[in-house]
Amino acid sequence: MGRLTEAAAAAGGGGGASAARSAGPPPAPLPPASTSPGCTATMASSEEDGTNGGASEAGEEKEAPGRRRRLGLLATVWLTFYNIAMTAGWLVLAIAMVRFYMEKGTHKGLYKSIQKTLKFFQTFALLEIVHCLIGIVPTSVIVAGVQVSSRIFMVWLITHSIKPIQNEESVVLFLVAWTVTEITRYSFYTFSLLDHLPYFIKWARYNFFIILYPVGVVGELLTIYAALPYVKKTGMFSIRLPNKYNVSFDYYYFLLITMASYIPLFPQLYFHMLRQRRKVLHGEVIVEKDD
């Protein structure tokens, strides 16, 4: 689901689980009134069309200039460190995947060999919700939460929990899409925070998603589909009646609803990203109708 949720934006599309993960240059960390771009704390293929970061200009006017500068500096330093660490983590994951395939010549066993690294860095992305909560990035907490949780869902509640599907080709699809997406996304944020963004990184961010986003979505959907027989047979994560709480939950039908949700979300988010690509790379003025 990552890519879907991730998707209000951007470059990278790998994963519905990803995926409503904003386009447009990342907004500057809150408070300094400087013009240097900041880093949206969103998942891979979903970024918000950020404003210049200041959630409340009126509130900022009441703050002491020194406090604003300190918060801006600390936020920039932390976000730079965070994005460098995440870029490095996904690079390590990419190298491990390539090395495994070159040595084994097969995708079978790939997930098992890289699962610890994947789980660590994808779970580490929960900090992006914290960034929104404390206000150092202007993205909505709800948007960031949905985006990150969709990836967590695919990692922990699908591929980790349902071991028979870990050797499916579809798992490789979304892993490759996620990895390239995240390397591009986090490096884009890092260079933006350093105010030194190479054109290739910008170009990659707003072009790679054209292929990676659909690939990631297909990989996620096929992986969830492959999990359905196992979930139905075992009844995992389901709550049956009668019970003392008098509630029921069927994980099998939950997964069916999750898959169905891709149908309305994918086209909407994908075309949104295409509009953002035109705006950022070609300078087109995009006028979107109010809901």
XYZ file of N, CA, C and O in Angstrom, residues 12 61 161 167 226:
20
model
N 9.447 8.829 -7.174
C 9.759 7.603 -6.908
C 8.655 6.782 -6.829
O 7.987 6.663 -6.079
N 5.782 35.324 14.188
C 6.051 36.720 14.446
C 6.203 36.984 15.933
O 6.872 37.920 16.354
N 5.208 -11.394 8.136
C 4.286 -12.296 8.836
C 3.889 -13.520 8.024
O 3.509 -14.545 8.588
N 9.406 -15.543 -1.203
C 10.167 -15.845 -2.418
C 9.395 -15.530 -3.700
O 9.825 -15.900 -4.794
N -0.956 -12.923 -3.416
C -0.326 -14.215 -3.112
C -0.524 -14.612 -1.655
O -0.498 -15.811 -1.318
